[in-house]
Coordinates of C-alpha atoms in Angstrom, one line a residue:
X481 CA 148.7 39.4 78.2
X482 CA 147.3 37.8 81.4
X483 CA 148.1 40.7 83.4
X484 CA 145.5 42.7 81.8
X485 CA 142.8 40.2 82.8
X486 CA 143.5 40.7 86.4
X487 CA 143.3 44.5 86.1
X488 CA 139.9 44.1 84.3
X489 CA 138.9 41.8 87.1
X490 CA 140.1 43.9 89.8
X491 CA 138.6 47.3 88.5
X492 CA 135.3 45.7 87.9
X493 CA 135.4 44.3 91.4
X494 CA 136.2 47.7 92.8
X495 CA 133.8 49.6 90.8
X496 CA 130.9 47.3 91.5
X497 CA 131.7 47.3 95.2
X498 CA 131.7 51.0 95.4
X499 CA 128.8 51.6 93.4
X500 CA 126.7 49.0 95.6
X501 CA 128.0 50.8 98.7
X502 CA 127.1 54.3 97.5
X503 CA 123.5 53.3 96.6
X504 CA 122.8 51.1 99.6
X505 CA 123.9 54.1 101.8
X506 CA 121.6 56.6 99.9
X507 CA 124.7 58.8 98.8
X508 CA 123.5 58.2 95.1
X509 CA 120.0 57.6 94.1
X510 CA 119.4 56.7 90.6
X511 CA 116.4 58.3 88.7
X512 CA 113.5 56.0 87.7
X513 CA 111.2 56.4 84.9
X514 CA 108.1 55.2 86.8
X515 CA 107.1 55.5 90.4
X516 CA 106.7 51.8 90.5
X517 CA 110.2 51.2 89.6
X518 CA 111.3 53.7 92.3
X519 CA 109.1 51.7 95.1
X520 CA 110.5 48.3 93.7
X521 CA 114.2 49.8 94.1
X522 CA 113.5 50.8 97.6
X523 CA 111.9 47.5 98.7
X524 CA 114.6 45.6 97.3
X525 CA 117.2 47.7 99.2
X526 CA 115.3 47.5 102.3
X527 CA 115.0 43.8 102.1
X528 CA 118.5 43.0 101.4
X529 CA 120.4 46.2 103.0
X530 CA 122.6 44.2 105.3
X531 CA 123.6 41.7 102.7
X532 CA 124.5 44.3 100.1
X533 CA 126.6 46.2 102.8
X534 CA 128.6 43.1 103.5
X535 CA 128.9 42.0 99.8
X536 CA 129.9 45.4 98.6
X537 CA 132.7 45.6 101.2
X538 CA 133.8 42.1 100.2
X539 CA 134.0 43.2 96.5
X540 CA 136.0 46.3 97.4
X541 CA 138.4 44.4 99.2
X542 CA 138.6 41.6 96.6
X543 CA 139.2 44.2 93.9
X544 CA 142.1 45.8 95.8
X545 CA 143.5 42.4 96.6
X546 CA 143.4 41.4 92.9
X547 CA 144.9 44.7 91.9
X548 CA 147.7 44.6 94.3
X549 CA 148.7 41.1 93.6

């Protein structure tokens, strides 16, 4: 039963890390309802660009580590 928890944690780490990595590099740009939301989104990623890149790589590695062990 507890093995499923590790699979869920590993997959969630991996998916969130890949999503952050893809969005921060601009390969995927979500659609926004208003122009204000789009500007807010761009400002956030410009401000925290480096931190998100490092964090996303950490999340991906953590997810792979949890899934392997």
